[in-house]
PDB file of C-alpha atoms in Angstrom:
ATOM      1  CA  UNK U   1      -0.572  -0.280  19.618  1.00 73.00           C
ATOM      2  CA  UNK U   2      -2.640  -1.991  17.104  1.00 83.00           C
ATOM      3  CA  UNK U   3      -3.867   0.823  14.826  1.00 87.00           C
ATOM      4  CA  UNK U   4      -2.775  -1.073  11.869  1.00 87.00           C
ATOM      5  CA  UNK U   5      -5.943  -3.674  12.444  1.00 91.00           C
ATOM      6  CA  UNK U   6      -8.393  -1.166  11.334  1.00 93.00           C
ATOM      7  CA  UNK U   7      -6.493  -0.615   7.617  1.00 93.00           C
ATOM      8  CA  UNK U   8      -5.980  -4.495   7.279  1.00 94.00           C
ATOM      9  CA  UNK U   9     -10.236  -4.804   8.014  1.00 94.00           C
ATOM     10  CA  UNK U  10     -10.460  -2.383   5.213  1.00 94.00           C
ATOM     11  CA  UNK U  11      -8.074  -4.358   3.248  1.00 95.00           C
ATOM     12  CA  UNK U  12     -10.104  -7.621   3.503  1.00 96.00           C
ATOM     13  CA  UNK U  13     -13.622  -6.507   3.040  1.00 96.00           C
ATOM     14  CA  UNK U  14     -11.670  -4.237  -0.541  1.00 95.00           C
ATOM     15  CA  UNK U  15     -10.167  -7.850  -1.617  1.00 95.00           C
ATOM     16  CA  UNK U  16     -13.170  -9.415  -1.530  1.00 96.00           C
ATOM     17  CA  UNK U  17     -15.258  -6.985  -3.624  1.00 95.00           C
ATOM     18  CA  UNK U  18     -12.143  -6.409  -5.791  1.00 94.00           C
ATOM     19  CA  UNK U  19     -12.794 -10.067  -6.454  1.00 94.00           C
ATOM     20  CA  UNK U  20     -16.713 -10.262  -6.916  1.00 94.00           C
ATOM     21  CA  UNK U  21     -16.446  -7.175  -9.208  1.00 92.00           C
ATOM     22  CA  UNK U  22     -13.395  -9.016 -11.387  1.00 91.00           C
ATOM     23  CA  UNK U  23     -15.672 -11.635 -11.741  1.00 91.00           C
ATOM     24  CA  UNK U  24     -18.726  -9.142 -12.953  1.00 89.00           C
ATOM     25  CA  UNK U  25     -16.644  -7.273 -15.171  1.00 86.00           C
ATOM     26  CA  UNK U  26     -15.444 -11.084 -16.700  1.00 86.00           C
ATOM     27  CA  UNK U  27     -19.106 -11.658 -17.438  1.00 85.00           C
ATOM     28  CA  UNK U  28     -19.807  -7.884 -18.900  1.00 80.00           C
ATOM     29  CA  UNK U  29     -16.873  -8.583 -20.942  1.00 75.00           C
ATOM     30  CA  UNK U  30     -18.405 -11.113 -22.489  1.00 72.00           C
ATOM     31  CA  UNK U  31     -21.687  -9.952 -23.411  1.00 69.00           C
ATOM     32  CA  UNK U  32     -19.726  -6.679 -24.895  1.00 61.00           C
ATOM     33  CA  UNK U  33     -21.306  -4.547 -21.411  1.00 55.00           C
ATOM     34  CA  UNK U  34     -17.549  -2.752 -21.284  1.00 51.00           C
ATOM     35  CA  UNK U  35     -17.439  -1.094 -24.399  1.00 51.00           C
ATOM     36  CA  UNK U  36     -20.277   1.246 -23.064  1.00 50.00           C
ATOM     37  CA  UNK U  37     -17.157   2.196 -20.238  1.00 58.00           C
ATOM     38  CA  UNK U  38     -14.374   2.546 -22.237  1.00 68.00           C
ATOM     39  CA  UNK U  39     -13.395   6.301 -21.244  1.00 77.00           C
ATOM     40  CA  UNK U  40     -13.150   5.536 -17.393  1.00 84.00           C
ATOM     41  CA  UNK U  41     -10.562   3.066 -15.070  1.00 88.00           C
ATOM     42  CA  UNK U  42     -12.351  -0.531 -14.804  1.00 90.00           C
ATOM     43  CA  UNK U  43     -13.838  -0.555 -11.051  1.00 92.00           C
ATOM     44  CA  UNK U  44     -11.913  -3.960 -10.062  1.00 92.00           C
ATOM     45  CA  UNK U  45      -8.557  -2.147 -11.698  1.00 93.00           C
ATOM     46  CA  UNK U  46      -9.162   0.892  -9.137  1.00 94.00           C
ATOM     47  CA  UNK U  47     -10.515  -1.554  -6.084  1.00 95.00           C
ATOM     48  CA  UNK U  48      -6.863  -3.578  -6.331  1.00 95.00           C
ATOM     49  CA  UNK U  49      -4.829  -0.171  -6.300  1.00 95.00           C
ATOM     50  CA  UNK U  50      -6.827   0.441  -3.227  1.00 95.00           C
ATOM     51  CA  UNK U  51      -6.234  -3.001  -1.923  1.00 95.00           C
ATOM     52  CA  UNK U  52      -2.483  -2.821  -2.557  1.00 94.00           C
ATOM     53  CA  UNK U  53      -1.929   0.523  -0.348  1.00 94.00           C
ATOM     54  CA  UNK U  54      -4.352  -1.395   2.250  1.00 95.00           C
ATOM     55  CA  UNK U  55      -2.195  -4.276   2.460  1.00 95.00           C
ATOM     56  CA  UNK U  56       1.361  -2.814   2.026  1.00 94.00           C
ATOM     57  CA  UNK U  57       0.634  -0.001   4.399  1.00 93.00           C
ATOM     58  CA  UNK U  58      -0.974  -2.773   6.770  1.00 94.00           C
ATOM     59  CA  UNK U  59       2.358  -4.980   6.664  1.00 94.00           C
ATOM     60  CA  UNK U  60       4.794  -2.614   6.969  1.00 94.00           C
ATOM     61  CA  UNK U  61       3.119  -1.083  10.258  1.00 93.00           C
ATOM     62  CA  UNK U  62       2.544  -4.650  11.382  1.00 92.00           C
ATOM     63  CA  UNK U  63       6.011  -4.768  11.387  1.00 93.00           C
ATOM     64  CA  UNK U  64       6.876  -1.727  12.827  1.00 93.00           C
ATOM     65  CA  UNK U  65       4.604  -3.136  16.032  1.00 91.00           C
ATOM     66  CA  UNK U  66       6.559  -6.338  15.780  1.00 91.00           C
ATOM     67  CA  UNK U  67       9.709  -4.033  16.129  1.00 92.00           C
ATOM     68  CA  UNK U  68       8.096  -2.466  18.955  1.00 90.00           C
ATOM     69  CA  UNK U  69       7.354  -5.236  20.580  1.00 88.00           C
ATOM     70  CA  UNK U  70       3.720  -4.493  20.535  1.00 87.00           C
ATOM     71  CA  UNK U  71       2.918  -7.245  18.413  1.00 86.00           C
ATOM     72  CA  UNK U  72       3.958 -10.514  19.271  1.00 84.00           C
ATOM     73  CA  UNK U  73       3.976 -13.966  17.072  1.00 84.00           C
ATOM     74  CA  UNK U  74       1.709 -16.260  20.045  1.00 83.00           C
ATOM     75  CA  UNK U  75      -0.649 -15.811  21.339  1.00 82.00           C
ATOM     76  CA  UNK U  76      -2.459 -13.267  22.100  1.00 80.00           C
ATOM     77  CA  UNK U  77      -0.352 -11.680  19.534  1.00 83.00           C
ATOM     78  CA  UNK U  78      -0.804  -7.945  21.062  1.00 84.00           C
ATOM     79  CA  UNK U  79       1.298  -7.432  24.764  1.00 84.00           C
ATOM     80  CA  UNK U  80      -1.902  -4.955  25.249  1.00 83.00           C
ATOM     81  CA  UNK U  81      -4.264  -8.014  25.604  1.00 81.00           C
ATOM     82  CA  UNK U  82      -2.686  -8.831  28.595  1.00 80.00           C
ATOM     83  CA  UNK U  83      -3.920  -5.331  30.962  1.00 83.00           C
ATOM     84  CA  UNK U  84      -7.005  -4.378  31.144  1.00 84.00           C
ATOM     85  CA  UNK U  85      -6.106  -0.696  30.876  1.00 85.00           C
ATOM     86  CA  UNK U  86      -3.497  -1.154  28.064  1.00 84.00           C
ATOM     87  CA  UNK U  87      -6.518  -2.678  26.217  1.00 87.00           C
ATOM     88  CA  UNK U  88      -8.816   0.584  26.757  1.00 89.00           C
ATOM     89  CA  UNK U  89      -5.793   2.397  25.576  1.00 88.00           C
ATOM     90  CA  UNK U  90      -5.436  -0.143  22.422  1.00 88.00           C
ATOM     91  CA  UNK U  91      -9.210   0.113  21.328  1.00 90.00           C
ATOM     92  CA  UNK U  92      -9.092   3.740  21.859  1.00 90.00           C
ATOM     93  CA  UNK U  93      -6.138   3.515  19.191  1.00 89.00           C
ATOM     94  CA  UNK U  94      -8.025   1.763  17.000  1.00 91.00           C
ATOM     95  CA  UNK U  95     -10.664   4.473  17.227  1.00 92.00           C
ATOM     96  CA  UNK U  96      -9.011   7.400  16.536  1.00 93.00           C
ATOM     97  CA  UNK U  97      -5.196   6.540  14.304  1.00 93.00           C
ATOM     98  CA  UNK U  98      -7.078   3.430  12.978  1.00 92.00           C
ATOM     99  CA  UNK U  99      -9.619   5.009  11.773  1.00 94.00           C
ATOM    100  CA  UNK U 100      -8.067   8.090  10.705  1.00 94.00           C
ATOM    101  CA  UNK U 101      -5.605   5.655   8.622  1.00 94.00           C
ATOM    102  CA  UNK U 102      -8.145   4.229   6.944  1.00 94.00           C
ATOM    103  CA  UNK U 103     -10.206   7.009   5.935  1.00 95.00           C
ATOM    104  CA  UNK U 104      -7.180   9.137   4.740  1.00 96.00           C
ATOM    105  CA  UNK U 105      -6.224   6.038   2.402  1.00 95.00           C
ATOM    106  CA  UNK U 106      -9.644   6.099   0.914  1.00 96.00           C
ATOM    107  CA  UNK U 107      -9.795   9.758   0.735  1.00 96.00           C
ATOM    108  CA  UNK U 108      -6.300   9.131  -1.432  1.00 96.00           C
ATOM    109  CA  UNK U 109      -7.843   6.571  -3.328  1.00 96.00           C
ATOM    110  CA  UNK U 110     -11.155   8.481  -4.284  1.00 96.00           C
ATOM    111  CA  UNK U 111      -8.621  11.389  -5.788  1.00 96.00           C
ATOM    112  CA  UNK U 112      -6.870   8.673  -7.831  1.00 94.00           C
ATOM    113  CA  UNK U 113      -9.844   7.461  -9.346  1.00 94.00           C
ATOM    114  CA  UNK U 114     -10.970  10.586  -9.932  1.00 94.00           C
ATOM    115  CA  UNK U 115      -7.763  11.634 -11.501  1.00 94.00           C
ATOM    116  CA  UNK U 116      -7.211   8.858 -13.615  1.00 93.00           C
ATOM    117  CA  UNK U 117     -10.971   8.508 -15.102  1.00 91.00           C
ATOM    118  CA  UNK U 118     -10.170  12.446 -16.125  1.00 92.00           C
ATOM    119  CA  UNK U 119      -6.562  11.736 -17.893  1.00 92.00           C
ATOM    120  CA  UNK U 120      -8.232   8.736 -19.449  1.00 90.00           C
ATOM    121  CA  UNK U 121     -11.058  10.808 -21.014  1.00 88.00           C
ATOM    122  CA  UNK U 122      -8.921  13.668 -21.725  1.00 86.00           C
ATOM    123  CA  UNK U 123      -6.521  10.822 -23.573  1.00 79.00           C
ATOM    124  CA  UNK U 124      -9.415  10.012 -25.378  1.00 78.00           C
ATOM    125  CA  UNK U 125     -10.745  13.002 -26.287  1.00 77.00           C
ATOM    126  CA  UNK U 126      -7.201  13.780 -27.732  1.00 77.00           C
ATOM    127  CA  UNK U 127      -7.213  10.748 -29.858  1.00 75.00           C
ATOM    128  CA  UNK U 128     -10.798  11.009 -31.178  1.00 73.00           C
ATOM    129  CA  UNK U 129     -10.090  14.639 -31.838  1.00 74.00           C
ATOM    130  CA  UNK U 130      -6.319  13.529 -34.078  1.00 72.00           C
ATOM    131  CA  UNK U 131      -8.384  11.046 -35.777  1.00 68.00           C
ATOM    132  CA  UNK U 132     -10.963  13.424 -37.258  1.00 64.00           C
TER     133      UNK U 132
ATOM    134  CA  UNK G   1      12.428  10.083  10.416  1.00 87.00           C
ATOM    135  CA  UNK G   2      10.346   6.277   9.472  1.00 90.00           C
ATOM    136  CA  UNK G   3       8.279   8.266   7.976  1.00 93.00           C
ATOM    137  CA  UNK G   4      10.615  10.713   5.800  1.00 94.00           C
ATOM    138  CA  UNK G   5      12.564   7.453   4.873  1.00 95.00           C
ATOM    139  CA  UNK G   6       9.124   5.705   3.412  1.00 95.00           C
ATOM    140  CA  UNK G   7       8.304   8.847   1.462  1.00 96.00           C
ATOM    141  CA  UNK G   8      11.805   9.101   0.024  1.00 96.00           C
ATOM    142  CA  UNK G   9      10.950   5.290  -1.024  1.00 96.00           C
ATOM    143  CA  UNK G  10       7.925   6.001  -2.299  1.00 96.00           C
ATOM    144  CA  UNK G  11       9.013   8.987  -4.391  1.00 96.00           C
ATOM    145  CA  UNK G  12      11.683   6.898  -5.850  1.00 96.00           C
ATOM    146  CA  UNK G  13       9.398   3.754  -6.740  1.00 95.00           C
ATOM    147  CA  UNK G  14       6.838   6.393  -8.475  1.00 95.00           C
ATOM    148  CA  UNK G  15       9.726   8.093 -10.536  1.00 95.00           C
ATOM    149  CA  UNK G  16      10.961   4.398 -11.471  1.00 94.00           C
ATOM    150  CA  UNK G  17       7.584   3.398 -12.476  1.00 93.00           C
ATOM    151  CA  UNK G  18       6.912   6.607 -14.553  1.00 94.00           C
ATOM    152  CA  UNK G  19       9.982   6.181 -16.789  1.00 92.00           C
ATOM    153  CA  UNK G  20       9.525   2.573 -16.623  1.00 88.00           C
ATOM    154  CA  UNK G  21       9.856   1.004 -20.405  1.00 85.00           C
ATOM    155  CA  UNK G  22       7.564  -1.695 -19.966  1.00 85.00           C
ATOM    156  CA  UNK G  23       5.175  -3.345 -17.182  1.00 84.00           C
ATOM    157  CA  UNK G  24       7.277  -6.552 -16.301  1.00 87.00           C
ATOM    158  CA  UNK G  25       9.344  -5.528 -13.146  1.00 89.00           C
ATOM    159  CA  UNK G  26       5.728  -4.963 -11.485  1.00 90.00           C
ATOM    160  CA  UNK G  27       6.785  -1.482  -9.840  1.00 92.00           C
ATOM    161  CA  UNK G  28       2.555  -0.228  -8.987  1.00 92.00           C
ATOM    162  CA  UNK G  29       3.416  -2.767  -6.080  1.00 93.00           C
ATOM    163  CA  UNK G  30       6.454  -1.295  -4.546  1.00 94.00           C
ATOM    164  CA  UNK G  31       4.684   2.332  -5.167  1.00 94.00           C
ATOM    165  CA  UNK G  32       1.433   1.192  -3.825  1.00 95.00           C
ATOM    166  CA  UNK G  33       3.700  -0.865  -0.733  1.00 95.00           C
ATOM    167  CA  UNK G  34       5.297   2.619   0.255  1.00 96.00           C
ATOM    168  CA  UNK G  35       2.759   5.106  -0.695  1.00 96.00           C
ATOM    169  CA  UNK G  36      -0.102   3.395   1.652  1.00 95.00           C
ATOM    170  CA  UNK G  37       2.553   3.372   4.721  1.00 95.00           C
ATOM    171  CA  UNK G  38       3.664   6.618   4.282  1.00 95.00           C
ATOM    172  CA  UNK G  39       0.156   7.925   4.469  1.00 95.00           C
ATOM    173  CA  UNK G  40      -0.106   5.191   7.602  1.00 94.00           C
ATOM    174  CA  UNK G  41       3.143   6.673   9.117  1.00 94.00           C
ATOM    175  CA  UNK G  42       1.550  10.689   8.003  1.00 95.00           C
ATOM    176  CA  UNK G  43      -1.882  10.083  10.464  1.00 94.00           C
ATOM    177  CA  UNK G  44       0.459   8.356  13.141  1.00 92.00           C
ATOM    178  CA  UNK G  45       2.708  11.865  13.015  1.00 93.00           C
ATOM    179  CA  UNK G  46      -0.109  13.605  13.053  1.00 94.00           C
ATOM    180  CA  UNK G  47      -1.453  12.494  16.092  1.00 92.00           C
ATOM    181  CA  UNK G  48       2.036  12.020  17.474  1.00 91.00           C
ATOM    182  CA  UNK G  49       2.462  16.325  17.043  1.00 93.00           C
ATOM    183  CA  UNK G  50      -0.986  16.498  18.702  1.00 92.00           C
ATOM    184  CA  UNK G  51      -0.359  14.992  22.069  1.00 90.00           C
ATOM    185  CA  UNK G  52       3.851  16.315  22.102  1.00 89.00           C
ATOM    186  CA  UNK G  53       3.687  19.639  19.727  1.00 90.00           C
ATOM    187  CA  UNK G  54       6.721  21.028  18.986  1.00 88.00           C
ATOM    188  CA  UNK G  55       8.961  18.526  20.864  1.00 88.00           C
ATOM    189  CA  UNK G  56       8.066  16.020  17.684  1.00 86.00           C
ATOM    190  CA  UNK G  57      10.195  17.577  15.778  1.00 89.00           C
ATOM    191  CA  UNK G  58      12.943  17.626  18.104  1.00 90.00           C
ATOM    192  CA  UNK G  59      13.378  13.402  19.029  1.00 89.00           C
ATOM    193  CA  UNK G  60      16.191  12.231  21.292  1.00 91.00           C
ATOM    194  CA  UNK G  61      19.281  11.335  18.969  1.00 92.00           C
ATOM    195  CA  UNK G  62      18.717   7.628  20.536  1.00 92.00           C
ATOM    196  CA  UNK G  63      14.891   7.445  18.926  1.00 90.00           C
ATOM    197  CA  UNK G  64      16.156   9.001  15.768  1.00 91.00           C
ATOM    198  CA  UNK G  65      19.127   6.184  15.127  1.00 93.00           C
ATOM    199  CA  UNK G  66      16.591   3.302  15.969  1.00 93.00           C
ATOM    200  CA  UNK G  67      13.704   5.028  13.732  1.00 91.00           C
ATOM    201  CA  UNK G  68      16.407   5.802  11.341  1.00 94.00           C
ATOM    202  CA  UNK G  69      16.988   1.867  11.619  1.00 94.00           C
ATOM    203  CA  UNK G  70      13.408   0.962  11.575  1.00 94.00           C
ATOM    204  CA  UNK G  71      12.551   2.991   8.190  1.00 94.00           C
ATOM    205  CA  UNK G  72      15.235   1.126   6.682  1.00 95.00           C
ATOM    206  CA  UNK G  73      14.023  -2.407   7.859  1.00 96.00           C
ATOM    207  CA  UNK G  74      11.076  -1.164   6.345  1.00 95.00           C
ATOM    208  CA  UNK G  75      12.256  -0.617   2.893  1.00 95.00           C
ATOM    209  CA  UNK G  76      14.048  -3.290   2.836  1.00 96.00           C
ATOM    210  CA  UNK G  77      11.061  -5.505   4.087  1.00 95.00           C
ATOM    211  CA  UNK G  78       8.616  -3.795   1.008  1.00 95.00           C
ATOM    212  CA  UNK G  79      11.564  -4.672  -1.260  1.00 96.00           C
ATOM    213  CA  UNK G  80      11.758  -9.017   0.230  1.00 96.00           C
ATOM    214  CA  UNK G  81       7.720  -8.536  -0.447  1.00 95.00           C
ATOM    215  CA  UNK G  82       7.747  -6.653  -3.751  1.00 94.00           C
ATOM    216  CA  UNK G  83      10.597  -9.365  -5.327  1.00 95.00           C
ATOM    217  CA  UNK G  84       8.623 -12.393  -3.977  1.00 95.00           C
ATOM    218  CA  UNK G  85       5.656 -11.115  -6.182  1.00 93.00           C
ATOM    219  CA  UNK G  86       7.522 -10.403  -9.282  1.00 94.00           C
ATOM    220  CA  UNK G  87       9.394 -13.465  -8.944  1.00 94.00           C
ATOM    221  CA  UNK G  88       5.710 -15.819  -8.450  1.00 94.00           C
ATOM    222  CA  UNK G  89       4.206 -13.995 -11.174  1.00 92.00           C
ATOM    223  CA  UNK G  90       7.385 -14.227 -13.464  1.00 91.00           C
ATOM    224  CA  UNK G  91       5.985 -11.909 -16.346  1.00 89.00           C
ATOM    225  CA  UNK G  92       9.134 -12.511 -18.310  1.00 89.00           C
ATOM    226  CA  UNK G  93       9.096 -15.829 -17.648  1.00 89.00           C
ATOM    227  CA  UNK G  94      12.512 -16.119 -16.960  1.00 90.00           C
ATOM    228  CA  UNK G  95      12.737 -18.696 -13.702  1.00 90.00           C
ATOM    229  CA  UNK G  96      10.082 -20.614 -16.426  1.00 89.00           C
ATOM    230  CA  UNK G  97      12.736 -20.336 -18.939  1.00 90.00           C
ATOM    231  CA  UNK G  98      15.498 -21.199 -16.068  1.00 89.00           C
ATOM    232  CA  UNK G  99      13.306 -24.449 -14.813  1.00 89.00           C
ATOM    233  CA  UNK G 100      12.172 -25.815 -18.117  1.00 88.00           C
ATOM    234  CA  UNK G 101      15.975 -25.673 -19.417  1.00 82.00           C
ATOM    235  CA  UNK G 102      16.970 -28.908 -20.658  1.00 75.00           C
ATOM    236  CA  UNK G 103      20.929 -29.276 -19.069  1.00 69.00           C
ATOM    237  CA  UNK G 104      23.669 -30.093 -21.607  1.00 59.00           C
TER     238      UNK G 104
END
């Protein structure tokens, strides 16, 4: 009904800190603070792949409610606003897919990260170890 | 079947970004577009196979053709949004090259 508001929360608080970390990492750069990181993902690289599946996933199901006709383009934009009981049902939703969407995303993410700071380091390692 | 659709999507994006040449057609976006609604879509079926059980997997031939439908619209809809961004962001400049073109 409207579990795709729960993802898209996610998605805005992510952008945000995607963009205050972008801006730290700017400022490290500067004053040479990176170089000490140079064997892992940057944290504002990792925070936009997390914001892209946030917001891609988010639009696509939007639209899926549009084709549903759960979501509407006036006001109040979700048909379940309009019953009291539909709502119970719609928060409920939220609760339970919403939140489950969300967390399985970030779950998905966390591997990723996890993943790609080990084939940079192994990468690395390789390189350091041709070099010698 | 929106679901199996999105994966097939998002399979095909990944494979196309993994034997990509170079980064100018911006494919993370389309993999990143399709991979975070097919884990969406994988939590909806989920819960979907909790409350029905087996019936899930057996959907009225009605439901399929319109989901059938919808996953298309879909992919379609993540392919408008992913070819709006690589057109904006230009890396090749090419509609730069097409705009600042003097006309003989």
């Amino acid at each position: 009904m409207a579990c795709f508001i729960v993802p898209t929360a996610e998605a805005v608080i992510v952008t945000a800190v995607k963009k205050i970390e972008r801006k730290k990492e700017a400022a490290g750069a500067q004053s040479h603070e990176v170089q000490a990181h140079e064997d892992r993902v940057p944290l504002a690289r990792k925070l936009t792949w997390l914001a892209n599946m946030l917001w891609g996933g988010a639009v696509l199901l939007a639209f899926e409610h549009i084709w549903h006709g759960e979501v509407t383009l006036w006001f109040p934009f979700l048909t379940a606003m309009n019953d009291a009981e539909e709502m119970a049902t719609m928060l409920h939703e939220m609760a339970t897919v919403g939140v489950s969407m969300a967390v399985l995303i970030s779950i998905v993410w966390i591997g990723m990260c996890i993943a790609a700071d080990a084939i940079v380091r192994r990468h690395s390692s390789e390189t350091a170890e041709s070099t010698r | 079947m929106t679901l199996l659709i999105t994966v097939f999507a998002a399979v095909i994006a990944t494979v196309k970004w993994y034997t990509r040449k170079d980064d100018t057609m911006m494919l993370g976006i389309l993999c990143f577009l399709y991979w975070g609604a097919s884990i969406m879509w994988l939590v909806d079926a989920v819960f979907e196979y909790m409350e029905l059980g087996a019936e899930y997997f057996t959907p009225a031939a009605e439901d399929m053709l319109n989901d059938t439908f919808l996953g298309l619209s879909v992919v379609a809809l993540g392919l408008v949004i992913w070819l709006v961004r690589l057109l904006i962001a230009d890396p090749r400049g090419v509609i730069h090259k097409a705009l600042t073109r003097k006309q003989a």
